[in-house]
Coordinates of C-alpha atoms (C1' of nucleotides) in Angstrom, one line a residue:
Chain K
X54 CA 98.6 106.6 111.3
X55 CA 95.9 108.6 112.8
X56 CA 92.5 108.9 111.0
X57 CA 89.4 109.2 112.9
X58 CA 89.2 105.6 113.7
X59 CA 92.6 105.6 115.2
X60 CA 92.0 108.8 117.1
X61 CA 88.7 107.5 118.5
X62 CA 90.2 104.2 119.5
X63 CA 93.1 105.9 121.2
X64 CA 90.5 108.1 123.0
X65 CA 88.4 105.2 124.1
X66 CA 91.4 103.5 125.3
X67 CA 92.4 106.0 128.0
X68 CA 89.5 108.5 128.6
X69 CA 87.9 106.8 131.4
X70 CA 91.3 105.8 133.0
X71 CA 92.4 109.5 133.1
X72 CA 89.2 111.0 134.1
X73 CA 89.6 112.9 137.3
X74 CA 93.4 112.7 137.3
X75 CA 95.3 115.8 138.8
X76 CA 98.2 117.1 136.5
X77 CA 101.5 116.8 138.7
X78 CA 104.1 117.6 136.1
X79 CA 104.6 118.2 132.3
X80 CA 107.7 117.5 130.4
X81 CA 108.1 118.7 126.8
X82 CA 110.7 117.6 124.4
X83 CA 111.5 118.8 120.9
X84 CA 109.1 121.4 119.5
X85 CA 106.0 120.0 117.9
X86 CA 103.8 121.7 114.9
X87 CA 102.7 124.5 117.2
X88 CA 103.8 125.7 120.7
X89 CA 102.0 124.7 123.8
X90 CA 100.7 128.1 124.2
X91 CA 101.0 128.5 127.9
X92 CA 103.5 128.1 130.8
X93 CA 103.8 124.5 132.0
X94 CA 103.1 125.8 135.5
X95 CA 99.5 126.9 134.3
X96 CA 98.7 123.2 133.9
X97 CA 99.9 121.9 137.2
X98 CA 97.0 121.1 139.8
X99 CA 94.5 121.2 137.2
X100 CA 92.2 118.2 136.7
X101 CA 91.5 116.2 133.5
X102 CA 87.6 116.1 133.5
X103 CA 87.0 114.2 130.3
X104 CA 88.4 113.4 126.9
X105 CA 86.7 114.2 123.7
X106 CA 87.3 113.9 119.9
X107 CA 86.7 116.6 117.1
X108 CA 87.8 115.4 113.9
X109 CA 91.4 114.2 114.4
X110 CA 91.8 116.3 117.5
X111 CA 91.7 114.9 121.1
X112 CA 90.2 117.4 123.4
X113 CA 91.1 117.0 127.0
X114 CA 88.8 119.1 129.2
X115 CA 90.7 120.5 132.1
X116 CA 89.2 122.1 135.1
X117 CA 90.1 125.6 134.0
X118 CA 91.0 125.2 130.2
X119 CA 91.4 122.7 127.2
X120 CA 94.1 120.9 125.9
X121 CA 94.2 120.0 122.2
X122 CA 96.3 117.1 121.0
X123 CA 96.7 116.1 117.3
X124 CA 98.8 113.0 116.4
X125 CA 99.9 114.4 112.9
X126 CA 101.1 111.7 110.6
X127 CA 103.2 109.7 113.0
X128 CA 101.9 110.3 116.4
X129 CA 100.7 108.0 118.9
X130 CA 99.5 108.3 122.6
X131 CA 100.1 106.0 125.6
X132 CA 98.7 106.4 129.0
X133 CA 99.8 104.1 132.0
X134 CA 101.3 104.1 135.4
X135 CA 104.7 102.8 134.6
X136 CA 105.9 104.0 131.3
X137 CA 109.6 103.6 130.4
X138 CA 111.9 106.7 130.5
X139 CA 111.1 109.2 127.6
X140 CA 112.8 108.3 124.2
X141 CA 114.1 110.7 121.6
X142 CA 110.7 110.9 119.8
X143 CA 108.6 111.4 123.2
X144 CA 107.9 115.0 123.1
X145 CA 105.2 115.5 125.6
X146 CA 104.7 113.6 128.9
X147 CA 101.8 114.7 131.3
X148 CA 102.3 113.1 134.6
X149 CA 99.1 112.7 136.6
X150 CA 97.9 111.2 139.7
X151 CA 96.4 108.4 137.7
X152 CA 99.4 107.9 135.2
X153 CA 101.3 109.3 132.6
X154 CA 100.0 110.5 129.3
X155 CA 102.6 110.4 126.7
X156 CA 102.7 111.8 123.1
X157 CA 105.3 109.8 120.8
X158 CA 105.7 111.4 117.4
X159 CA 108.9 110.8 115.4
X160 CA 108.0 113.1 112.6
X161 CA 106.5 115.9 115.0
X162 CA 103.7 117.0 112.8
X163 CA 101.5 116.5 115.9
X164 CA 100.7 119.1 118.5
X165 CA 99.8 119.8 121.8
X166 CA 98.0 123.2 122.4
X167 CA 96.5 124.9 125.4
X168 CA 93.4 127.1 125.1
X169 CA 91.4 128.5 127.7
X170 CA 88.2 127.0 126.2
X171 CA 86.5 126.1 122.7
X172 CA 85.8 129.9 122.3
X173 CA 89.6 130.9 122.6
X174 CA 90.8 132.1 119.4
X175 CA 93.5 129.6 119.7
X176 CA 91.2 126.7 119.7
X177 CA 88.9 128.4 117.1
X178 CA 92.0 128.6 114.6
X179 CA 92.4 124.9 114.9
X180 CA 88.6 123.8 115.1
X181 CA 86.5 126.7 113.6
X182 CA 86.7 125.7 110.1
X183 CA 86.3 121.8 110.5
X184 CA 83.3 120.3 108.7
X185 CA 80.7 118.0 110.0
X186 CA 81.3 114.9 112.2
X187 CA 80.7 111.8 109.9
X188 CA 79.3 109.8 112.8
X189 CA 76.9 112.3 113.9
X190 CA 73.3 113.0 113.1
X191 CA 74.5 116.2 111.4
X192 CA 76.2 114.3 108.6
X193 CA 73.3 113.9 106.2
X194 CA 73.2 112.5 102.7
X195 CA 71.3 115.5 101.2
X196 CA 73.5 118.1 102.9
X197 CA 76.6 116.1 101.7
X198 CA 75.3 116.1 98.1
X199 CA 74.6 119.9 98.3
X200 CA 78.2 120.4 99.5
X201 CA 79.6 118.3 96.7
X202 CA 77.6 120.2 94.0
X203 CA 79.4 123.3 94.6
X204 CA 83.0 121.9 94.3
X205 CA 85.0 121.5 91.1
X206 CA 87.8 119.6 92.7
X207 CA 88.1 115.9 92.6
X208 CA 86.2 113.8 95.2
X209 CA 89.1 112.2 96.8
X210 CA 91.3 115.3 97.7
X211 CA 88.0 117.0 98.8
X212 CA 87.3 114.3 101.3
X213 CA 90.8 114.8 102.7
X214 CA 90.2 118.5 102.9
X215 CA 88.1 118.4 106.1
X216 CA 85.6 121.0 105.0
X217 CA 82.9 118.5 103.7
X218 CA 83.4 115.9 106.4
X219 CA 86.2 115.5 109.1
X220 CA 88.1 112.5 110.0
X221 CA 88.6 110.9 106.7
X222 CA 92.2 110.6 105.7
X223 CA 94.1 109.2 103.0
X224 CA 93.6 105.4 103.9
X225 CA 89.7 105.6 104.5
X226 CA 89.1 108.1 101.6
X227 CA 90.4 105.3 99.2
X228 CA 88.6 102.6 101.2
X229 CA 85.1 104.6 101.0
X230 CA 85.3 105.6 97.4
X231 CA 85.9 101.9 96.8
X232 CA 82.8 101.0 98.7
X233 CA 80.7 103.5 96.9
X234 CA 81.9 102.5 93.5
X235 CA 83.1 106.1 92.7
X236 CA 86.6 106.9 90.9
X237 CA 88.6 109.0 93.1
X238 CA 89.1 111.4 90.2
X239 CA 85.5 112.2 89.6
X240 CA 84.7 115.9 89.9
X241 CA 82.7 116.4 93.2
X242 CA 80.1 118.7 91.2
X243 CA 79.4 115.6 89.0
X244 CA 78.4 113.2 91.6
X245 CA 74.6 112.5 91.4
X246 CA 72.3 112.3 94.5
X247 CA 72.3 108.8 94.7
X248 CA 75.8 108.3 94.3
X249 CA 76.6 110.9 97.0
X250 CA 74.1 108.9 99.2
X251 CA 76.1 105.9 98.5
X252 CA 79.4 107.5 99.5
X253 CA 77.9 109.1 102.6
X254 CA 76.9 105.6 103.7
X255 CA 80.1 104.2 102.7
X256 CA 82.1 106.8 104.8
X257 CA 80.2 105.9 107.8
X258 CA 80.5 102.1 107.2
X259 CA 84.2 102.2 106.7
X260 CA 84.8 104.4 109.8
X261 CA 82.4 102.5 112.2
X262 CA 84.0 99.2 111.0
X263 CA 87.6 100.6 111.7
X264 CA 86.6 101.8 115.1
X265 CA 85.1 98.4 115.8
X266 CA 88.1 96.5 114.7
X267 CA 90.5 98.7 116.8
X268 CA 91.9 101.1 114.2
X269 CA 93.9 100.4 111.4
X270 CA 97.7 100.8 110.4
X271 CA 100.0 99.8 107.8
X272 CA 102.6 99.6 110.3
X273 CA 102.5 100.0 113.9
X274 CA 99.5 101.7 115.3
X275 CA 98.3 100.9 118.8
X276 CA 96.0 102.5 121.2
X277 CA 97.0 104.2 124.4
X278 CA 97.0 100.7 126.1
X279 CA 99.4 99.2 123.6
X280 CA 97.1 97.1 121.7
X281 CA 97.4 96.9 117.9
X282 CA 94.8 97.4 115.2
X283 CA 93.7 95.0 112.4
X284 CA 92.2 96.9 109.7
X285 CA 95.1 96.5 107.4
X286 CA 94.2 92.9 107.0
X287 CA 91.0 93.9 105.2
X288 CA 91.7 97.0 103.0
X289 CA 90.1 96.6 99.8
X290 CA 92.4 99.0 97.9
X291 CA 94.8 100.9 100.0
X292 CA 98.3 99.9 99.6
X293 CA 97.3 97.1 96.9
X294 CA 98.6 98.5 93.9
X295 CA 99.1 95.8 91.1
X296 CA 97.2 93.2 93.5
X297 CA 93.7 91.7 92.3
X298 CA 90.8 93.8 93.2
X299 CA 89.0 91.5 96.0
X300 CA 85.6 91.8 94.0
X301 CA 86.5 91.7 90.4
X302 CA 90.4 90.5 90.3
X303 CA 91.3 93.4 88.0
X304 CA 94.6 95.0 89.1
X305 CA 94.4 97.8 91.5
X306 CA 95.5 101.0 90.2
X307 CA 97.8 103.5 92.2
X308 CA 97.8 107.4 91.3
X309 CA 98.9 110.6 92.8
X310 CA 96.4 113.3 93.8
X311 CA 97.7 116.4 95.6
X312 CA 101.0 114.7 96.6
X313 CA 99.1 111.9 98.1
X314 CA 98.8 108.2 96.8
X315 CA 95.3 107.1 95.9
X316 CA 94.2 103.4 95.1
X317 CA 91.3 102.3 93.2
X318 CA 89.7 99.6 91.0
X319 CA 89.1 100.9 87.4
X320 CA 86.4 98.4 86.9
X321 CA 84.4 98.5 90.3
X322 CA 84.8 102.3 90.5
X323 CA 83.0 104.4 87.8
X324 CA 84.0 108.1 86.8
Chain N
dC378 C1' 87.2 132.1 97.4
dA379 C1' 88.7 127.8 95.3
dC380 C1' 92.4 125.2 93.8
dG381 C1' 97.1 123.1 93.3
dG382 C1' 101.7 122.9 95.2
dA383 C1' 105.2 123.5 98.6
dT384 C1' 106.3 122.5 103.1
dC385 C1' 107.3 121.1 108.1
dC386 C1' 110.3 116.3 110.1
dT387 C1' 112.3 111.7 110.7
dG388 C1' 112.5 106.9 109.5
dA389 C1' 111.9 102.9 106.3
dT390 C1' 112.7 100.8 102.2
dG391 C1' 114.7 99.5 97.9
dG392 C1' 117.8 100.3 93.9
dC393 C1' 122.3 100.9 92.6
Chain E
dT152 C1' 127.5 102.3 110.1
dG153 C1' 127.0 102.7 102.0
dC154 C1' 124.5 106.4 99.5
dC155 C1' 120.7 108.3 97.3
dA156 C1' 116.0 108.7 96.1
dT157 C1' 111.4 108.0 97.3
dC158 C1' 107.6 107.5 100.0
dA159 C1' 104.8 107.6 104.6
dG160 C1' 98.5 107.9 108.3
dG161 C1' 98.1 115.6 108.0
dA162 C1' 97.1 120.2 107.5
dT163 C1' 98.5 125.0 106.8
dC164 C1' 100.3 128.5 104.0
dC165 C1' 101.0 130.8 99.7
dG166 C1' 100.5 132.0 94.9
dT167 C1' 97.4 132.3 91.1

DNA sequence: CACGGATCCTGATGGC
DNA sequence: TGCCATCAGGATCCGT
């Protein structure tokens, strides 16, 4: 569920409410992708100063450290003053003076990791190789084109890799390539400067729109306050195999790239 | 180093 | 309370 828009919508839904909270208790459930990396008692008494985002990570600035949260494939966060008792898929509860922050993650590809700060090797291992933020000034069309020129792989799996740009996942990669009119199988190195500029713009547009709409989901995404997203009502290609293209009515195609499904319109998107 | 594939885990869905 | 195969929003690790 969580690509950049969902993570950002989640962040916006609880960042202000949790700011200043004192951590009173932490309950861990089944193991997540990586171990917490510290004793629970090290967290107690610390304050949550702010919540930031880097790629698909949520970064909770604590008074003496940093908590990195990742939602994996199936994770969601809730924050509130009266959450129900932890269920079988609630694997991290942080009870604070302002409410409980809970990570719900059936598949457990998500993680909560403690680091002393962003320079901590633990944090660097997770954040150090991430590409540029797509909604920041640092994401520029020329630099993006330069990066594509050096890569032989197909553009769609490259977008998922997180080295050229972070935050674009399987849904928005297909959507952005549709908006840009580029076939997902096109070798990155063969994309011309104007087409790279179009893709650069499409990535920003699709992500900004998704954040504005409250995040997507094919199923059950909701933010930390329990409100659902609406993007699925407007997907141009994702999940629409065999259905008519919303622009030209040709049937949307579905293929596999790197074990992931890709959707595109063979008419609107050129190799 | 760049690339493709296997892998972690649980649940939903659809064919039989 | 049927069983089995397939697929699902991510990202790392391991060969080549």
